[in-house]
PDB file of C-alpha atoms in Angstrom:
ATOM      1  CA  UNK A   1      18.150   8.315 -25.196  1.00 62.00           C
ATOM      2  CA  UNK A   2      18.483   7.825 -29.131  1.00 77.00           C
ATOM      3  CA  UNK A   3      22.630   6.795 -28.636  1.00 85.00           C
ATOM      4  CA  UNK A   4      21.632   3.802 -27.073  1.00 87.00           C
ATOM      5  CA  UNK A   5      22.757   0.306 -28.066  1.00 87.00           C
ATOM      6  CA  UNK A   6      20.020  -2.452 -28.376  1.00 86.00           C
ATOM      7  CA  UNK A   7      21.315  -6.232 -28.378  1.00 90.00           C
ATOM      8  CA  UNK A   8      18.313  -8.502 -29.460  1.00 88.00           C
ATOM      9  CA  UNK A   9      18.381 -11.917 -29.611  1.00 90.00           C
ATOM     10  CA  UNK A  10      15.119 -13.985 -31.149  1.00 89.00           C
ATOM     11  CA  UNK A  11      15.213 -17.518 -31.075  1.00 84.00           C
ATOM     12  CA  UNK A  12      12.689 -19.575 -33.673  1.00 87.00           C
ATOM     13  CA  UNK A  13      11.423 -23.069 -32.704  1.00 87.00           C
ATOM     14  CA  UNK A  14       9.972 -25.498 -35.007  1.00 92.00           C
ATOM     15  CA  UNK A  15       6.943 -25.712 -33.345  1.00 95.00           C
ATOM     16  CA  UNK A  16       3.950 -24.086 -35.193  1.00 94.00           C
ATOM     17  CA  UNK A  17       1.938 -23.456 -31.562  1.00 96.00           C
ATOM     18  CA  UNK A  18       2.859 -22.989 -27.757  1.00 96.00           C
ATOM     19  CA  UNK A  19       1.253 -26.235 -26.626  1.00 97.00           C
ATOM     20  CA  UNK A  20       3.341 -28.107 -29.044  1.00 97.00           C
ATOM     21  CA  UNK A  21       6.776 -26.042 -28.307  1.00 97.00           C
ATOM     22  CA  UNK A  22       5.462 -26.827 -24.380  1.00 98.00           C
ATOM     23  CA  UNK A  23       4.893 -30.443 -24.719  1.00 98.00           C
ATOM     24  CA  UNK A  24       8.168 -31.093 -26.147  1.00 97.00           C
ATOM     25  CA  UNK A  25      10.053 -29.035 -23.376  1.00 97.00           C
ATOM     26  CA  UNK A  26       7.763 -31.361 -21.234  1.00 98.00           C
ATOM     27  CA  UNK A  27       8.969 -34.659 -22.922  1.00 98.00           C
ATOM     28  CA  UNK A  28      12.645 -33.577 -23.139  1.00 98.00           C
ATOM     29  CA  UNK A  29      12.546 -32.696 -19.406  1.00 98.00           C
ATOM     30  CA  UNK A  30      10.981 -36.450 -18.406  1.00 98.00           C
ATOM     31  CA  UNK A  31      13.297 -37.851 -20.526  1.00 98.00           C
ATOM     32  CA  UNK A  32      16.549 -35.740 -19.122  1.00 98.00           C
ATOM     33  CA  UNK A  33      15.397 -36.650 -15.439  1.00 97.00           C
ATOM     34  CA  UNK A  34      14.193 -39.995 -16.263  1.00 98.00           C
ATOM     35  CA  UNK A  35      10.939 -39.505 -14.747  1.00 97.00           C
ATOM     36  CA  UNK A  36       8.749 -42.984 -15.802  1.00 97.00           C
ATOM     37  CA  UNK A  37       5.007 -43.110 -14.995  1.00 97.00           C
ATOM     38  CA  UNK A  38       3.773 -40.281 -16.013  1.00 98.00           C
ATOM     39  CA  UNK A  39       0.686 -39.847 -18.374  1.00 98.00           C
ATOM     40  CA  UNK A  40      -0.493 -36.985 -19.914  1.00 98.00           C
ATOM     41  CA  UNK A  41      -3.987 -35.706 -19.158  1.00 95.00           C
ATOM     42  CA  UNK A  42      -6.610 -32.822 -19.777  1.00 87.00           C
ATOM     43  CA  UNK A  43      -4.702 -30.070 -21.644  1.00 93.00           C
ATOM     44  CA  UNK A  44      -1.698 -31.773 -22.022  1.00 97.00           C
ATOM     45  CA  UNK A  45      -1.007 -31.727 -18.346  1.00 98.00           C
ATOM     46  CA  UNK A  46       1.715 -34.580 -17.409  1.00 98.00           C
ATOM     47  CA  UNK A  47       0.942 -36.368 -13.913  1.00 98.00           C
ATOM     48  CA  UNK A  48       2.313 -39.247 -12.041  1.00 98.00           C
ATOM     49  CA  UNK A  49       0.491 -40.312  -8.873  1.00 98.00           C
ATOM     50  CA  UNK A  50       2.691 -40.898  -6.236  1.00 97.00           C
ATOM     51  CA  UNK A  51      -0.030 -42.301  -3.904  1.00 97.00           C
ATOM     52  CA  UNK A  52      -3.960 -42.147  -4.265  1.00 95.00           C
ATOM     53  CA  UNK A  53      -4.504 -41.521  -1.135  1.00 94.00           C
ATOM     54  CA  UNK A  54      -7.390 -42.326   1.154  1.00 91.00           C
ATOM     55  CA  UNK A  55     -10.675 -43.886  -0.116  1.00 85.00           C
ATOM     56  CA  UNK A  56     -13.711 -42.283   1.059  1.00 81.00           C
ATOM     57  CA  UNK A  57     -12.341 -38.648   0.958  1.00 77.00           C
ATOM     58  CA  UNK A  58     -12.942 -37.602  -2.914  1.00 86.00           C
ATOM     59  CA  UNK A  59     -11.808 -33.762  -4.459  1.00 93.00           C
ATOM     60  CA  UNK A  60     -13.855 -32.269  -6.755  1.00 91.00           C
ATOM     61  CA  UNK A  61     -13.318 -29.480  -8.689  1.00 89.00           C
ATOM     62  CA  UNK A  62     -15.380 -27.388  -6.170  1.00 91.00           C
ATOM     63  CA  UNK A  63     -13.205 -28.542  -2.959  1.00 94.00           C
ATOM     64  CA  UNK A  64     -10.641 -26.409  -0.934  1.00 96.00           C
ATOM     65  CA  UNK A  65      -7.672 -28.656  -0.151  1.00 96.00           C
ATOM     66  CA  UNK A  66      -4.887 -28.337   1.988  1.00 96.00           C
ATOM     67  CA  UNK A  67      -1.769 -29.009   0.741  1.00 97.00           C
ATOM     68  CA  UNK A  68       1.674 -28.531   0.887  1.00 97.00           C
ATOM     69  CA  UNK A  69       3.550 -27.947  -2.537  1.00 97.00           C
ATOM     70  CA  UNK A  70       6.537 -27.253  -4.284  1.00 97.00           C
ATOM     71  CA  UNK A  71       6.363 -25.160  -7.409  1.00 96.00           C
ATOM     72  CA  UNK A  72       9.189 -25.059  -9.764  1.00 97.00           C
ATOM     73  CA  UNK A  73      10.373 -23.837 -13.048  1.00 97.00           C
ATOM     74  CA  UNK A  74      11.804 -26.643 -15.223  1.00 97.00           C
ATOM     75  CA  UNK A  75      15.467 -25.270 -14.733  1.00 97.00           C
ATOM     76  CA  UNK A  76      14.456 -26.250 -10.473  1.00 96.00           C
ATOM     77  CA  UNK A  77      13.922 -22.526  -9.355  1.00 95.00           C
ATOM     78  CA  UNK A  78      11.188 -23.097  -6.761  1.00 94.00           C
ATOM     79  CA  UNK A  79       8.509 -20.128  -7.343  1.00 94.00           C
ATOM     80  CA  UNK A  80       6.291 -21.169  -4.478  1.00 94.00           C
ATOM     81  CA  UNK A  81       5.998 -23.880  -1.767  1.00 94.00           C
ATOM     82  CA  UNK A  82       3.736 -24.511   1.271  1.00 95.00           C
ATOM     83  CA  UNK A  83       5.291 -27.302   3.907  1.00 94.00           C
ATOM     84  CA  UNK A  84       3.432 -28.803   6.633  1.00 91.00           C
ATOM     85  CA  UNK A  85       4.048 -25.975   9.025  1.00 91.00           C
ATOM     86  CA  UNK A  86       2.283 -23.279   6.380  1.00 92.00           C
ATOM     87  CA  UNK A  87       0.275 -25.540   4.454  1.00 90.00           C
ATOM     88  CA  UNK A  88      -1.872 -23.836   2.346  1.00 93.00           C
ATOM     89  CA  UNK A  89      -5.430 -23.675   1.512  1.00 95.00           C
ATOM     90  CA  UNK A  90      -6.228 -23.937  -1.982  1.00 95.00           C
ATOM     91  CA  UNK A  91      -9.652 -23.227  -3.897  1.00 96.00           C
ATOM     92  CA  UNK A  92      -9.957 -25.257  -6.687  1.00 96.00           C
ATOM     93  CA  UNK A  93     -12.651 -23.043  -7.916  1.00 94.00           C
ATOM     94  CA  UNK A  94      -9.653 -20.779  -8.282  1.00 94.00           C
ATOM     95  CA  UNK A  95      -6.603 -22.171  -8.605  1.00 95.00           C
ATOM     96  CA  UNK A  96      -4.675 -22.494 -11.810  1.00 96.00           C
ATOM     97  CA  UNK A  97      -6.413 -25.296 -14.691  1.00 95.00           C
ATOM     98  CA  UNK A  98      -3.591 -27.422 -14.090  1.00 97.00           C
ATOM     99  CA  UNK A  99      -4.867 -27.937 -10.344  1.00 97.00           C
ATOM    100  CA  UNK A 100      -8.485 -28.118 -10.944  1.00 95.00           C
ATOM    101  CA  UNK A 101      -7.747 -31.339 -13.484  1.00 95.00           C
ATOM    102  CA  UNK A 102      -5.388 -32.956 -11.812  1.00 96.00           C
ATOM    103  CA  UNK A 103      -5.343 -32.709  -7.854  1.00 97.00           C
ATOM    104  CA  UNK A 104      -9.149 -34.265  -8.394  1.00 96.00           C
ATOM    105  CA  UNK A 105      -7.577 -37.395  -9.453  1.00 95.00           C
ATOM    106  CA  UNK A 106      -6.012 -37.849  -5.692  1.00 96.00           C
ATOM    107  CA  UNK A 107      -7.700 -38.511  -2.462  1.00 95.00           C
ATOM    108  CA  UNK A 108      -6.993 -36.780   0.956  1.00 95.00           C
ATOM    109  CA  UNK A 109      -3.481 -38.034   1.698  1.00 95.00           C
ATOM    110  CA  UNK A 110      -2.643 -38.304  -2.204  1.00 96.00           C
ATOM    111  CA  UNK A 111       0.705 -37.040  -3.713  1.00 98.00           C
ATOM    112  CA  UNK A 112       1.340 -36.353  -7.476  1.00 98.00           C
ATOM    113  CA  UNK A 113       3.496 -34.768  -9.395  1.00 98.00           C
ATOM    114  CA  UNK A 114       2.621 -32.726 -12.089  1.00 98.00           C
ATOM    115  CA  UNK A 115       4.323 -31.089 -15.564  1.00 98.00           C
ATOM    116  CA  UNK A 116       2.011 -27.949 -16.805  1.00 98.00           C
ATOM    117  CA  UNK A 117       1.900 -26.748 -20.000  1.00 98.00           C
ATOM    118  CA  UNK A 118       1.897 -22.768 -20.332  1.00 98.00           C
ATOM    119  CA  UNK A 119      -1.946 -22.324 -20.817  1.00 97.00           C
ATOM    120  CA  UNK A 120      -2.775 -24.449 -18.108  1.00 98.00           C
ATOM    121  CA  UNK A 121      -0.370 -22.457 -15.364  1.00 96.00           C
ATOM    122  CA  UNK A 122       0.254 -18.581 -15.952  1.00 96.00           C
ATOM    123  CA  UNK A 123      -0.347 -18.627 -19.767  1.00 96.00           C
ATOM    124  CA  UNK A 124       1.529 -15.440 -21.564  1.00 95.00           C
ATOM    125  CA  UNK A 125       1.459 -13.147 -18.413  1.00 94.00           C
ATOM    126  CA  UNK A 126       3.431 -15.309 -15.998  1.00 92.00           C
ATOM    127  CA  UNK A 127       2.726 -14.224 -12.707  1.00 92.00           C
ATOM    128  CA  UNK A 128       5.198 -13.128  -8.803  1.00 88.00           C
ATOM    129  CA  UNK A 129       6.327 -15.499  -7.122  1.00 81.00           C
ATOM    130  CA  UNK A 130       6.451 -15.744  -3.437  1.00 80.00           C
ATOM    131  CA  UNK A 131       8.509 -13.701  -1.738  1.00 79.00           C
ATOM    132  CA  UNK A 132      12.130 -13.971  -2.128  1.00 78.00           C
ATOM    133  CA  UNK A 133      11.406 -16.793  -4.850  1.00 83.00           C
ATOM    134  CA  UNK A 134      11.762 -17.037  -8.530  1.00 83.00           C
ATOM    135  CA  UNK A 135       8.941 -14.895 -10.789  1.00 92.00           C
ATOM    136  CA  UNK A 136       7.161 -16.910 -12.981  1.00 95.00           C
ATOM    137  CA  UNK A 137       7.656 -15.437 -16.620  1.00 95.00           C
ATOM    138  CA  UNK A 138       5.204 -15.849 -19.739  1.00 95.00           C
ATOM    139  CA  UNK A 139       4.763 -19.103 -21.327  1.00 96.00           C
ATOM    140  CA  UNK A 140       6.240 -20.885 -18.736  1.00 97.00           C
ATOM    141  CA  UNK A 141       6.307 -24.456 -18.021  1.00 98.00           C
ATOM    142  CA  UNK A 142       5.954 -25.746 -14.119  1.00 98.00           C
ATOM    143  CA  UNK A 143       6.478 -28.689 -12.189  1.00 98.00           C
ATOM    144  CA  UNK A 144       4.948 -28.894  -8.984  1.00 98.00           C
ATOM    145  CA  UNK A 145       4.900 -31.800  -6.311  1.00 98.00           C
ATOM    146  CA  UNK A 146       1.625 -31.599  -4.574  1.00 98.00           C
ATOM    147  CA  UNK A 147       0.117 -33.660  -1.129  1.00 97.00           C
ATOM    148  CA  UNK A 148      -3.297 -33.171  -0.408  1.00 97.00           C
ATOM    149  CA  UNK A 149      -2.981 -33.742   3.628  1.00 95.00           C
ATOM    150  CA  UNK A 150      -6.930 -32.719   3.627  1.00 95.00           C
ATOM    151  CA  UNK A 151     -10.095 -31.737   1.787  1.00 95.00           C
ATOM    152  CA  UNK A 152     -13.048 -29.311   2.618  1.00 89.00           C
ATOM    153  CA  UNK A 153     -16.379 -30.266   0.706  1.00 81.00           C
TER     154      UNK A 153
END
């Protein structure tokens, strides 16, 4: 109806794109947790092998791993997870950009953790998360500890 009230709040950052207001949120959260280790990689994805896992069992960007995962927002709300007794098979043919760079850097057996910029996660539509779990809004930035506990070629 026109009697309404609207409260609006807009909030300006001094970053000029999304990447860079991203990789500062990503910075300020290493720094806050004290996170060391971690380097920053294709599309401004932050990672931090945990363990390379076994040698002879390679991921390309065309594998299907299985993994178990947590995904979180930065402020810890878990969005998804898989744990060993739902582990999950993931496409990387299909999975988010921030996956196909980065779990390719592990072996089967390999655990990273990984910081993901907005365009290389959900970009500006955000997406549901899993149910009873936190949605993942627009422009958000995730953190997600990954095992690969196998890999299909």
């Amino acid at each position: 109806p026109s009697n309404e009230v609207i409260d609006l709040t807009i909030s300006t950052m001094p970053e000029k794109t999304q990447a860079a207001l991203d990789d500062r949120l990503i910075r300020e959260f290493i720094a806050a947790k004290g996170i060391a280790g971690m380097t920053k990689g294709p599309g401004g994805v932050y990672y931090l092998i945990n363990s390379p896992g076994l040698v002879g069992s390679p991921i390309n960007r065309g594998s299907t791993v299985v993994a178990t995962y947590t995904g979180r927002l930065l402020d810890g709300a878990v969005f998804d997870s898989a744990t060993a007794a739902d582990s999950a098979n993931v496409s990387l043919n299909t999975a988010i950009s921030a996956w196909k760079n980065t779990v390719p850097l592990v072996n089967k057996g390999g655990k990273l953790r990984i910081l993901v910029p907005s365009a290389e996660g959900y970009k500006t539509t955000g997406a549901t998360g899993k149910a009873g779990a936190a949605s993942i809004p627009g422009n958000a930035v995730l953190d997600f500890d990954i095992e690969v506990t196998d890999v299909k070629n």
